PDB file of C-alpha atoms in Angstrom:
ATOM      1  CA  UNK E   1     -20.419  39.209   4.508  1.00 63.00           C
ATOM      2  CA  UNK E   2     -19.866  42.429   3.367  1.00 72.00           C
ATOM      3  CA  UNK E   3     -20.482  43.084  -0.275  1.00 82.00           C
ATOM      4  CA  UNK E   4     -19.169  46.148  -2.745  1.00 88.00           C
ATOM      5  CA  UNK E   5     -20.793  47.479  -5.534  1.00 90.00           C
ATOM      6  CA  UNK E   6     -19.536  49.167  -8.320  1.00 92.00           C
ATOM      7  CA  UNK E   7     -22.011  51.518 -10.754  1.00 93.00           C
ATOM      8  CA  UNK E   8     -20.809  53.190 -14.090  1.00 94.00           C
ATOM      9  CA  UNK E   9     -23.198  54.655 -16.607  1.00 94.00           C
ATOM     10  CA  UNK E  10     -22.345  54.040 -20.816  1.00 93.00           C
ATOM     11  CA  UNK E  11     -23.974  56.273 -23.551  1.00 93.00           C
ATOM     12  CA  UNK E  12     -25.720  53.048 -25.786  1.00 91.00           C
ATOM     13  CA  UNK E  13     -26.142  49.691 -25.289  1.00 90.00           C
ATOM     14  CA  UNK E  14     -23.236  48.226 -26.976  1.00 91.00           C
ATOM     15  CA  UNK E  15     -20.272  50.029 -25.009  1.00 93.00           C
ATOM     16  CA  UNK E  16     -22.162  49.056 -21.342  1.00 92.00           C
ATOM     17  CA  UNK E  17     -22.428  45.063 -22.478  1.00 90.00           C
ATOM     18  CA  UNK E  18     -18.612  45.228 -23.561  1.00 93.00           C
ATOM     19  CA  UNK E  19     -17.792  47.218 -20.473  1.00 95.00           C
ATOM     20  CA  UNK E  20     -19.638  44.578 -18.313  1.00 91.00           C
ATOM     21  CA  UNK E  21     -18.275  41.521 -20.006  1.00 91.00           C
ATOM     22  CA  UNK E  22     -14.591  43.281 -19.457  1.00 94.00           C
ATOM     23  CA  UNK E  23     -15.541  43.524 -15.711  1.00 94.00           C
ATOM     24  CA  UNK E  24     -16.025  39.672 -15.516  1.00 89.00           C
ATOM     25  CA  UNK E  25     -12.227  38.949 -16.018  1.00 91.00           C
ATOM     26  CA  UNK E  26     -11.178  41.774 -13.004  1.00 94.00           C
ATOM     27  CA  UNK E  27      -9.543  40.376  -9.854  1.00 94.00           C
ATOM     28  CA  UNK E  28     -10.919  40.094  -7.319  1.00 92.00           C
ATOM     29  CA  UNK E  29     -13.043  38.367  -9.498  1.00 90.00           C
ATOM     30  CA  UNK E  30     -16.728  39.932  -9.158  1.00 90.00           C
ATOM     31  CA  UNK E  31     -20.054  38.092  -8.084  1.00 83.00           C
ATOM     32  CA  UNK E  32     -22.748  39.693 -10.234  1.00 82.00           C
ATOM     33  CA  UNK E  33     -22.738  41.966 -13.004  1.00 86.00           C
ATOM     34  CA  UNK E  34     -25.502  43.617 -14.677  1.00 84.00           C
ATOM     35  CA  UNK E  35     -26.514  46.073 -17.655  1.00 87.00           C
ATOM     36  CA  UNK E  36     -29.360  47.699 -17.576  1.00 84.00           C
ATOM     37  CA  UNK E  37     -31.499  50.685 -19.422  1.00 84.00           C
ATOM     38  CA  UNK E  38     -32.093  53.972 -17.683  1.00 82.00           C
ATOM     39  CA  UNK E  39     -35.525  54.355 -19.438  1.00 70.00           C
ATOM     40  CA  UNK E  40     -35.646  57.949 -19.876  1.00 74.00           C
ATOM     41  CA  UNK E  41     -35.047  57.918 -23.583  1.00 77.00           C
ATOM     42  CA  UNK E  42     -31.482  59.709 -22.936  1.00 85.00           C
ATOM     43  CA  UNK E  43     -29.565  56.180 -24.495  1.00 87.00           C
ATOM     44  CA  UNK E  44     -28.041  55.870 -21.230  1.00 90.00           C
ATOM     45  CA  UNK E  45     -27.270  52.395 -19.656  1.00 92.00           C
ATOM     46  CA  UNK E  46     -26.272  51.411 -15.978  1.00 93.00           C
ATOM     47  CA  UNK E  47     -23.376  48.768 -15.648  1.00 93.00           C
ATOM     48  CA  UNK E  48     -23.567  46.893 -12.135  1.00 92.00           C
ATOM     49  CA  UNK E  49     -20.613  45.252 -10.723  1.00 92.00           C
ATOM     50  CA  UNK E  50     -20.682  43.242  -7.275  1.00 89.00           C
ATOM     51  CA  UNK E  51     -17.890  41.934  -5.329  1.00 90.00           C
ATOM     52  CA  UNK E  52     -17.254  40.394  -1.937  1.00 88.00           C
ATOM     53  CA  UNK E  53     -13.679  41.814  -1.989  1.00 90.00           C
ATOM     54  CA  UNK E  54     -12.543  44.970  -2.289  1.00 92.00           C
ATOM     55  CA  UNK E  55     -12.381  46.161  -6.176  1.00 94.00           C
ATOM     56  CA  UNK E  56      -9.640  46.754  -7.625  1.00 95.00           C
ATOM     57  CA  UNK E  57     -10.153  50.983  -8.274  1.00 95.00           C
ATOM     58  CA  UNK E  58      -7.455  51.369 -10.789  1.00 95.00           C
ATOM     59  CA  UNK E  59      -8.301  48.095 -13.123  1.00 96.00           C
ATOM     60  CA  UNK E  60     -12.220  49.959 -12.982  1.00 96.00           C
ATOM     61  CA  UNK E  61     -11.522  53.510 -13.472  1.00 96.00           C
ATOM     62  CA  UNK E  62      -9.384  51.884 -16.491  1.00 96.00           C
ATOM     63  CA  UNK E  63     -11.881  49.998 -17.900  1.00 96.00           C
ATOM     64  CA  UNK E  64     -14.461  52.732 -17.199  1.00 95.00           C
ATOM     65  CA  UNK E  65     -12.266  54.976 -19.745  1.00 95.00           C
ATOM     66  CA  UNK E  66     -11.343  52.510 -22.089  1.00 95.00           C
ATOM     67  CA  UNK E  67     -15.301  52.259 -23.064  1.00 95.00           C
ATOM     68  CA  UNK E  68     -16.157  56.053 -22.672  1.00 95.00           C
ATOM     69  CA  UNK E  69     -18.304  55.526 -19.641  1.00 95.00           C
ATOM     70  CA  UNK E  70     -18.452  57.524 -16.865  1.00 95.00           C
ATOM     71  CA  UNK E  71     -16.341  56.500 -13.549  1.00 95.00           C
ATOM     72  CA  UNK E  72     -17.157  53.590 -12.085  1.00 96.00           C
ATOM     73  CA  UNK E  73     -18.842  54.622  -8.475  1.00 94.00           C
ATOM     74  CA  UNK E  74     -18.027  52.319  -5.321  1.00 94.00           C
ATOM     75  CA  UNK E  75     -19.660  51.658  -2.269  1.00 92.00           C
ATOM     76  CA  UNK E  76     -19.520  48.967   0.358  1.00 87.00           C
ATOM     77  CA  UNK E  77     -22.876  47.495   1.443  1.00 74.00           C
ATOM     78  CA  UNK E  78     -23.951  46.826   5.443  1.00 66.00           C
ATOM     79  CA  UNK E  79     -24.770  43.706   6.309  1.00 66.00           C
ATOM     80  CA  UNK E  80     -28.112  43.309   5.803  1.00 59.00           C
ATOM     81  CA  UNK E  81     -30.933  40.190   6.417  1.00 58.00           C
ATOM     82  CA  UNK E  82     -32.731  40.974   3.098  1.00 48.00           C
ATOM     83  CA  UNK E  83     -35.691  38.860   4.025  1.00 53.00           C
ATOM     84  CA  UNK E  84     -36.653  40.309   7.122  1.00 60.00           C
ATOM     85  CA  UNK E  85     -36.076  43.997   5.647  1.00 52.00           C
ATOM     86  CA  UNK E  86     -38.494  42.700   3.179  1.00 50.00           C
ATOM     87  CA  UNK E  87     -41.163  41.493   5.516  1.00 56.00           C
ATOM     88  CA  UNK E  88     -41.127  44.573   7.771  1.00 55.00           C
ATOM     89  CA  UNK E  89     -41.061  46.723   4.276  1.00 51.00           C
ATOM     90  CA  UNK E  90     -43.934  45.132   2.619  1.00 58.00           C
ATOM     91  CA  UNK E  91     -47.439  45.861   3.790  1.00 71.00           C
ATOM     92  CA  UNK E  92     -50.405  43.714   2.316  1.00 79.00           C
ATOM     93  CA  UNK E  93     -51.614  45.159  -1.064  1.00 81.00           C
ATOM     94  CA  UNK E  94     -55.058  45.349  -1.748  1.00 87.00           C
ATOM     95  CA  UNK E  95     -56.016  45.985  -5.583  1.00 91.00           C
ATOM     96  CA  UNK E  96     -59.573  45.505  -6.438  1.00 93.00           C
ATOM     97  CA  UNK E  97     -60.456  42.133  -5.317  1.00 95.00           C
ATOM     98  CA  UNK E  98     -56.684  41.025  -5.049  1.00 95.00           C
ATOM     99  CA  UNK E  99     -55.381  40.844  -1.537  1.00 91.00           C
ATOM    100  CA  UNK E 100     -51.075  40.150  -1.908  1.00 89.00           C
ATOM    101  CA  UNK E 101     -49.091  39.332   1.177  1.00 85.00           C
ATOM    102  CA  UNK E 102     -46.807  37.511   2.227  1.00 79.00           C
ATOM    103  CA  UNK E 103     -47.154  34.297   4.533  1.00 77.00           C
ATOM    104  CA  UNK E 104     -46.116  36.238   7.805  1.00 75.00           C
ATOM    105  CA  UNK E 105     -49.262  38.379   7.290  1.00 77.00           C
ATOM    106  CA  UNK E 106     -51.586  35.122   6.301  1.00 80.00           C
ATOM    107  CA  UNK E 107     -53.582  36.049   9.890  1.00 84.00           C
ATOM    108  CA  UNK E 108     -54.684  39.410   7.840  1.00 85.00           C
ATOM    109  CA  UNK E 109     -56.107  38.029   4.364  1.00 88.00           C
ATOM    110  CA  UNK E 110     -59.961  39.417   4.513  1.00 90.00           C
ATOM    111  CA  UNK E 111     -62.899  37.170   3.706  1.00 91.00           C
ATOM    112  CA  UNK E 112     -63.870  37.339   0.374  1.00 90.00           C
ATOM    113  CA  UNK E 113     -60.498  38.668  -1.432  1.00 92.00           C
ATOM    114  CA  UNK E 114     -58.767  36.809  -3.684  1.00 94.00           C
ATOM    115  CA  UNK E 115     -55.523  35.785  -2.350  1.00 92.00           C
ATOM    116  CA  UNK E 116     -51.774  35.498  -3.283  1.00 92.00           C
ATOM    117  CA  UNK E 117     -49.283  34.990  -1.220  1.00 90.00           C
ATOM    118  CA  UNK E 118     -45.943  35.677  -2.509  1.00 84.00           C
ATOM    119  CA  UNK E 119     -42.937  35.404  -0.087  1.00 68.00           C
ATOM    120  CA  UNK E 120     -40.548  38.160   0.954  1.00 51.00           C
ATOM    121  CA  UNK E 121     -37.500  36.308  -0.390  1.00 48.00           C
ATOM    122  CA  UNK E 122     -39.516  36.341  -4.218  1.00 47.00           C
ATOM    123  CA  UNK E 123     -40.064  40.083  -4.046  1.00 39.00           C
ATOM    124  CA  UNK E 124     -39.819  41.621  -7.177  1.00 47.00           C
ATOM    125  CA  UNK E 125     -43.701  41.130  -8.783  1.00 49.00           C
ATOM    126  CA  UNK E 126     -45.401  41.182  -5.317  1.00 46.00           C
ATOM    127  CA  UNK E 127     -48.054  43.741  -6.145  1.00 47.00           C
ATOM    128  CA  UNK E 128     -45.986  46.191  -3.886  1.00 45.00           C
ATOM    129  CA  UNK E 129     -44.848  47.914  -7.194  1.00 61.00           C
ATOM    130  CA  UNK E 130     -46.959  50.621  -8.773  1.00 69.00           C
ATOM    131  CA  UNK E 131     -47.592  48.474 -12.298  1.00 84.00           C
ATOM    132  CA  UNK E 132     -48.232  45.144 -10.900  1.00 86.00           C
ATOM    133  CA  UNK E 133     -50.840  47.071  -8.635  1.00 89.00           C
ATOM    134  CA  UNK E 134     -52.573  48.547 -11.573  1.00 92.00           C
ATOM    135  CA  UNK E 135     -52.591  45.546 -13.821  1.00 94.00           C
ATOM    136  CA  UNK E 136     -54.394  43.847 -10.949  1.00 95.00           C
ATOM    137  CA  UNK E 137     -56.903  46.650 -10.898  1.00 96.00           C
ATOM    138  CA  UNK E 138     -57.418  46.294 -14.371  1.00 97.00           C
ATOM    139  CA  UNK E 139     -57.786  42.756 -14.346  1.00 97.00           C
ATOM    140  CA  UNK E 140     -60.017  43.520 -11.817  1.00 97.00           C
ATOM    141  CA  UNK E 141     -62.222  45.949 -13.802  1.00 97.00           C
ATOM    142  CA  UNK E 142     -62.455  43.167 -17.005  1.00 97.00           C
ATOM    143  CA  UNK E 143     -64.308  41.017 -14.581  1.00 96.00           C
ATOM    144  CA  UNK E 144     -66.549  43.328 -12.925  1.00 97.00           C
ATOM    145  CA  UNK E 145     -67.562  44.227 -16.789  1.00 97.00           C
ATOM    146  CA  UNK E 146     -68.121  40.505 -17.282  1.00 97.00           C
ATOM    147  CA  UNK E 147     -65.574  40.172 -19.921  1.00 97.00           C
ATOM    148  CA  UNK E 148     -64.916  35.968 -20.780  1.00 96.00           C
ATOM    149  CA  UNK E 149     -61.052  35.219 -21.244  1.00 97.00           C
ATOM    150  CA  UNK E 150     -60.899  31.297 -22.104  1.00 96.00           C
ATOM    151  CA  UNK E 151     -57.226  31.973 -23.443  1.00 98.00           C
ATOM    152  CA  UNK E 152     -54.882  34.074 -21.192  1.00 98.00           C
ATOM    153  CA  UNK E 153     -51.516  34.295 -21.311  1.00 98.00           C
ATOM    154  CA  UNK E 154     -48.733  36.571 -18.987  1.00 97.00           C
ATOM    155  CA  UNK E 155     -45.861  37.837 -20.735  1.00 96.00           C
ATOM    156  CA  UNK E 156     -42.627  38.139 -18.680  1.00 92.00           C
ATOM    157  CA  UNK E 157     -44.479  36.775 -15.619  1.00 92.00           C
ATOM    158  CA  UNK E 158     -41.842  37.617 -12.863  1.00 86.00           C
ATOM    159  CA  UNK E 159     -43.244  36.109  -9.832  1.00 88.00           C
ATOM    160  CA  UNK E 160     -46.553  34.998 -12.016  1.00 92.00           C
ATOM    161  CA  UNK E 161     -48.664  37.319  -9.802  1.00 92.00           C
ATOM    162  CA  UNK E 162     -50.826  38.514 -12.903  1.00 95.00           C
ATOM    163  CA  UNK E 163     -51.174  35.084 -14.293  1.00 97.00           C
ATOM    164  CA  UNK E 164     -52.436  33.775 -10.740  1.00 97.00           C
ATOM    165  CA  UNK E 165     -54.598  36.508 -10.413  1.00 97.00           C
ATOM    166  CA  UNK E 166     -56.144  35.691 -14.089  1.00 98.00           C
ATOM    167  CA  UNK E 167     -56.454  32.398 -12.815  1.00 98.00           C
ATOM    168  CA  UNK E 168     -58.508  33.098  -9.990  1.00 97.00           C
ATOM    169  CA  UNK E 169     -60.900  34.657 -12.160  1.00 97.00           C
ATOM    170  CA  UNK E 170     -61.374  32.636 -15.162  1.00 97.00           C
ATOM    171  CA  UNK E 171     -61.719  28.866 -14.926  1.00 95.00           C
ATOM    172  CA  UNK E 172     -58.908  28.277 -17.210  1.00 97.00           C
ATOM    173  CA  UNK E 173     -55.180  27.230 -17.720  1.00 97.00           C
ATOM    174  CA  UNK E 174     -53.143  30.808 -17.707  1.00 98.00           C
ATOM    175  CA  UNK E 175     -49.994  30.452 -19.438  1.00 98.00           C
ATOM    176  CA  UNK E 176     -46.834  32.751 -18.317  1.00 97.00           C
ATOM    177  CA  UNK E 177     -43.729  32.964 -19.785  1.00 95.00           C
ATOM    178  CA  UNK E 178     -40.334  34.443 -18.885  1.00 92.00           C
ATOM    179  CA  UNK E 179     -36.950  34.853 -20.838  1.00 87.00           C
ATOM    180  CA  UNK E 180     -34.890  34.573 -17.166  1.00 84.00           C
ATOM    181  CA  UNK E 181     -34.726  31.118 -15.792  1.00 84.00           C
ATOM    182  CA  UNK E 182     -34.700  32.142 -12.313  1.00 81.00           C
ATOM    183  CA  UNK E 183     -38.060  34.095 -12.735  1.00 83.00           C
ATOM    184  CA  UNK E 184     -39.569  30.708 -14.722  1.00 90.00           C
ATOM    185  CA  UNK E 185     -38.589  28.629 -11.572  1.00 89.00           C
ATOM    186  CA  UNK E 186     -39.635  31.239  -9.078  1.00 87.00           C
ATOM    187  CA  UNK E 187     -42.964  31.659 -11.213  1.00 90.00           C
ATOM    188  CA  UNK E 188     -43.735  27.630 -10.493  1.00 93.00           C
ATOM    189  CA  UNK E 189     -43.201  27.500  -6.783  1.00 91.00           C
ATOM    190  CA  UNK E 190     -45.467  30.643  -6.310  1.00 91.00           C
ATOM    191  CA  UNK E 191     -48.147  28.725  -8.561  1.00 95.00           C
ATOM    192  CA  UNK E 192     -47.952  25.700  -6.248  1.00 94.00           C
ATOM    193  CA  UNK E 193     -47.731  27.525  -2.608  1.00 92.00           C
ATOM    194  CA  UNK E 194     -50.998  29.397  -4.552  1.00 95.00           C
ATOM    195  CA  UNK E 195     -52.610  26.007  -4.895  1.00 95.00           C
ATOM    196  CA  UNK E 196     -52.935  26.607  -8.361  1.00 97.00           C
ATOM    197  CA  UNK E 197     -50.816  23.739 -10.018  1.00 95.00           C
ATOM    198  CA  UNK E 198     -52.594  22.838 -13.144  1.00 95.00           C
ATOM    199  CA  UNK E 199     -54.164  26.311 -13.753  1.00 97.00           C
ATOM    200  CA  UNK E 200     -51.422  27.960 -14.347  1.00 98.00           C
ATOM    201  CA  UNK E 201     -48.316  26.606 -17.073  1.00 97.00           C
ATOM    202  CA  UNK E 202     -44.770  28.623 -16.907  1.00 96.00           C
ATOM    203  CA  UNK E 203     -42.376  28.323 -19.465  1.00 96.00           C
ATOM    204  CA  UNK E 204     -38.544  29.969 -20.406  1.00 94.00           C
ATOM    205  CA  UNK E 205     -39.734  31.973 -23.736  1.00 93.00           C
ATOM    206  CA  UNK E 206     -38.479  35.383 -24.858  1.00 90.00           C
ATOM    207  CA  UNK E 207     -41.897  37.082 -25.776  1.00 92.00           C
ATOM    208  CA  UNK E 208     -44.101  34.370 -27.645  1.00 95.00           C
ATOM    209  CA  UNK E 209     -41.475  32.123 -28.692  1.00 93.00           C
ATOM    210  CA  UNK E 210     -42.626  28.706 -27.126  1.00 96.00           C
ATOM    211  CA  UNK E 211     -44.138  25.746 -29.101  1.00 96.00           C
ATOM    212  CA  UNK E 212     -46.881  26.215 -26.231  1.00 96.00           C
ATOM    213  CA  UNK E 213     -47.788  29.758 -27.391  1.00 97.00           C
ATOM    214  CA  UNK E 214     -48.534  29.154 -30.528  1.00 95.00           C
ATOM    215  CA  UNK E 215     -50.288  26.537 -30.469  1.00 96.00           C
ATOM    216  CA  UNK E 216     -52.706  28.367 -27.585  1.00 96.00           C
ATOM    217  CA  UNK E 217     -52.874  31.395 -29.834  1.00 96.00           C
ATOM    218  CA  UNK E 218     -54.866  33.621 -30.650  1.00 97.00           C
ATOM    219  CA  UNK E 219     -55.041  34.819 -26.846  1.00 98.00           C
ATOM    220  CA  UNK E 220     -58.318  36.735 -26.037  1.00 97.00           C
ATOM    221  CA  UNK E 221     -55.724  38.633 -23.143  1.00 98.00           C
ATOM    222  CA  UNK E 222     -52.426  39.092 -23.048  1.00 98.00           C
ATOM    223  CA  UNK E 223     -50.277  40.491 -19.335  1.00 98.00           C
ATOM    224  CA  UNK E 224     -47.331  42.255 -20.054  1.00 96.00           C
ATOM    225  CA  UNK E 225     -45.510  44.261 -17.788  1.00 93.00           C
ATOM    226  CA  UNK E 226     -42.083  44.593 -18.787  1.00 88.00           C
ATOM    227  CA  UNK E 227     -40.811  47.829 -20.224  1.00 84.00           C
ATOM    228  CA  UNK E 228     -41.442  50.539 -22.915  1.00 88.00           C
ATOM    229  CA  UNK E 229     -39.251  49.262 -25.524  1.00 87.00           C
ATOM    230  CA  UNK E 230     -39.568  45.882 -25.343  1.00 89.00           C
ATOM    231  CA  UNK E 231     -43.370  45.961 -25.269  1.00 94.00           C
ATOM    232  CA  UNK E 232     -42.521  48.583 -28.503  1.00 94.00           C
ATOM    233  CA  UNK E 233     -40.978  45.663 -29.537  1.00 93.00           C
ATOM    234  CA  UNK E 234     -43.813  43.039 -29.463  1.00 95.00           C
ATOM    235  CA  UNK E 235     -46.236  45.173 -30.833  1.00 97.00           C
ATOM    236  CA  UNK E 236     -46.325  43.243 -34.001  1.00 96.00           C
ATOM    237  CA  UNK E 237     -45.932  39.631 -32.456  1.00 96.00           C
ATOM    238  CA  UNK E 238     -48.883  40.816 -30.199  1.00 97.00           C
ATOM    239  CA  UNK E 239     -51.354  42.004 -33.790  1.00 96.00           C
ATOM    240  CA  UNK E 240     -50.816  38.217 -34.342  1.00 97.00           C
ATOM    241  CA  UNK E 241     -51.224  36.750 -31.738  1.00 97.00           C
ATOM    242  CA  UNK E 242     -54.336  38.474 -29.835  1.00 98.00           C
ATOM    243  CA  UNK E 243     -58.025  37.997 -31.097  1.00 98.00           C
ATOM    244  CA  UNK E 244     -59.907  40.230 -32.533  1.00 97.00           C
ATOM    245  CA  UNK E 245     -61.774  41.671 -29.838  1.00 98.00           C
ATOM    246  CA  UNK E 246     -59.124  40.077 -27.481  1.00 98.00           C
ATOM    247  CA  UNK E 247     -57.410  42.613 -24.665  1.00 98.00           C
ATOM    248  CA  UNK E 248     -54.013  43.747 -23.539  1.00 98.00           C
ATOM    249  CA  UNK E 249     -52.578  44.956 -20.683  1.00 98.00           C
ATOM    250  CA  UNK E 250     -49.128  46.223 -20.740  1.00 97.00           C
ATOM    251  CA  UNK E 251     -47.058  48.061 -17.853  1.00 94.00           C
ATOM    252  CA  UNK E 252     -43.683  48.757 -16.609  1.00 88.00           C
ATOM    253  CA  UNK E 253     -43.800  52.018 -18.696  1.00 89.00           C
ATOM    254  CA  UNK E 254     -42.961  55.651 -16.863  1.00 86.00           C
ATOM    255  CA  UNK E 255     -46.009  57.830 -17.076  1.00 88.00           C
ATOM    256  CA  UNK E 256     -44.085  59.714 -19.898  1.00 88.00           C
ATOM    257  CA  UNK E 257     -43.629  56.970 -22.146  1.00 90.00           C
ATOM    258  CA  UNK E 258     -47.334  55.816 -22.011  1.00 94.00           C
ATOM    259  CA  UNK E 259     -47.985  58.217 -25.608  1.00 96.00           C
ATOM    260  CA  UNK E 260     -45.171  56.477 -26.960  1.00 95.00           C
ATOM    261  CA  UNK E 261     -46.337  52.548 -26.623  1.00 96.00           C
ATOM    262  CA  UNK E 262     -50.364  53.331 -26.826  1.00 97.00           C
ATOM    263  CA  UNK E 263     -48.618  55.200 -30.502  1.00 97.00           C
ATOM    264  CA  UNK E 264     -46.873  51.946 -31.274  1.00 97.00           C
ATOM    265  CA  UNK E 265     -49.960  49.980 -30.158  1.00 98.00           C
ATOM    266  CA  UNK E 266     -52.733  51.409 -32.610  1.00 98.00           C
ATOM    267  CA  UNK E 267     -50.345  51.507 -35.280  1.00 97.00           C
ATOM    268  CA  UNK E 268     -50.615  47.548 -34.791  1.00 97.00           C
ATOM    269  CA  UNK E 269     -54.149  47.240 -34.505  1.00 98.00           C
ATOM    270  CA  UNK E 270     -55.723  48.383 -31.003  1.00 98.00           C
ATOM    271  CA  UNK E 271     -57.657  50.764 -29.582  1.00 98.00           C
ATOM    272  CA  UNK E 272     -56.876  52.397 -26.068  1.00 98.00           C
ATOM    273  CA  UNK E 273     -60.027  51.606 -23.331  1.00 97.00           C
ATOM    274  CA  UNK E 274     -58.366  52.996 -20.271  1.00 97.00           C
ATOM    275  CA  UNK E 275     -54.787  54.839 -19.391  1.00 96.00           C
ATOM    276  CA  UNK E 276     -54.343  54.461 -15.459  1.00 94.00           C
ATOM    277  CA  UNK E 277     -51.747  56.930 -14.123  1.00 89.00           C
ATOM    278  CA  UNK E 278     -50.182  55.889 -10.868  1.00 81.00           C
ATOM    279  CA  UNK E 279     -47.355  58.219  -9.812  1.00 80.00           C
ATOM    280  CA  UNK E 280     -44.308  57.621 -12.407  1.00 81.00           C
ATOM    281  CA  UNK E 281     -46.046  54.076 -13.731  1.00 88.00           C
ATOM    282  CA  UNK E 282     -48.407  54.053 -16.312  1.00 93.00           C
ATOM    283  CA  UNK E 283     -50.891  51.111 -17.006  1.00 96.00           C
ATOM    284  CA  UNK E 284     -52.630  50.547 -20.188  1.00 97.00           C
ATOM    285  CA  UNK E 285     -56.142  48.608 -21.703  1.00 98.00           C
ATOM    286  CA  UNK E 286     -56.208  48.057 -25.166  1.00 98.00           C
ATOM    287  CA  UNK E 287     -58.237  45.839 -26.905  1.00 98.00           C
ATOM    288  CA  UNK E 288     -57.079  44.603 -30.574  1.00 98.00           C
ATOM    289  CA  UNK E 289     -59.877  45.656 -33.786  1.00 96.00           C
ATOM    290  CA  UNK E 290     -60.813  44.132 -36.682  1.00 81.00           C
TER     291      UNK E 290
END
């Protein structure tokens, strides 16, 4: 099936969602649409429309002026087995004592490392990205400095690869929480192929909003790799809700945002330990003072 895309670009949030709920009532009638932030502080947002017809050009470039955003860019896709591009694309990923894969490299997991096996068709969260990678070396580095977390909790989960990871090292019950359905479901089936059912609770919850949160709270660590402005965002929530003494780690910030949320972050109560650099991606250990 061959499938078109459509990509405009809006100055400010408020134009691109109008623009993209406009798009929905086009015909064809699309299959997806998306907004989403280009996170280089320019106020710029990306508005995603798929169809498995041919768009309509003139209704777009229309709606593309009628909201001030920039033309509306089309391409057709190939066909393309996504899963199998995935599995010859993704490598095992080896971040301190975390060993990710995937099941069709289950004949390469090396004794000793702590295992996950996410599959190809769950991508996004694998460890294959540059801030999942760190956080698992900085999870990594709390337990080789003997650090005790008895209440953990991973904040936009994803896949759940941090909170699975947390689980493997501390004999506790990790909570994770997403805002995105899809990610809360996807989240529970890699906790059970993981064998960790029990050790590790997912819920739908934007930031700490779940009955369960609170009532685990205060965390001694805290996962969160999102993005800059929402983890600007739950600075405050996160004052609250982490011990004294307790840690962060936060990711899914470009290296030249990291001054910008460690800024936000001490105004709230923590102290930078470590800033891990890792191409574009910066990865950050704070832990929250009295």
């Amino acid at each position: 099936m061959t499938t078109y895309t459509a990509l405009t670009h809006a100055a400010g949030r408020a134009p691109a969602e109008a623009l993209c709920e406009a798009c929905e009532e086009l015909i064809p009638e699309p299959v997806g649409t998306g907004v989403f932030e280009i996170e280089d502080g320019s106020n710029r947002w990306e508005v995603g429309v798929y169809f498995t017809e041919k768009p309509d050009e003139v209704a777009l470039a229309l709606l593309a002026a009628a909201w001030g955003a920039e033309p509306f860019v089309i391409s057709e896709l190939p066909e393309v087995d996504w899963v199998a591009h995935v599995r010859r694309e993704l490598t095992p990923v080896e971040a301190g004592r975390f060993f990710v894969y995937g099941s069709h490299d289950a004949d390469k997991v090396p004794e000793g490392a702590e295992a996950l096996c996410i599959e190809a068709a769950m991508a996004f969260g694998t460890g294959h990205h540059g801030t999942t990678k760190g956080c698992l070396e900085a999870l990594d580095r709390l337990a080789n400095a003997g650090y005790e977390a008895r209440r953990i909790v991973d904040i936009g989960c994803g896949t759940a690869v941090l909170a699975m990871g947390a689980a493997r090292i501390w004999p506790v019950t990790v909570l994770a929480s997403d805002i995105d359905r899809t990610a809360v479901d996807t989240a529970e089936a890699n906790v059970l192929a993981n064998g960790l059912a029990g050790r590790v609770e997912c819920v739908e919850a934007a930031g700490f909003d779940h009955p369960m949160l609170d009532r685990a709270a205060p965390f001694d660590l805290v996962l969160a790799n999102i993005l800059k402005q929402p983890l600007i965002d739950l600075s405050g929530d996160m004052a609250t809700r982490v011990a004294t003494g307790g840690k962060i780690i936060l990711s899914g910030i470009l290296t030249h945002q990291g001054d910008e949320v460690v800024a936000a972050y001490q105004a709230a109560g923590f102290a930078l330990d470590q800033r891990d650099d890792l191409g574009e991606w910066v990865t950050l250990a704070m832990t929250r003072q009295g």
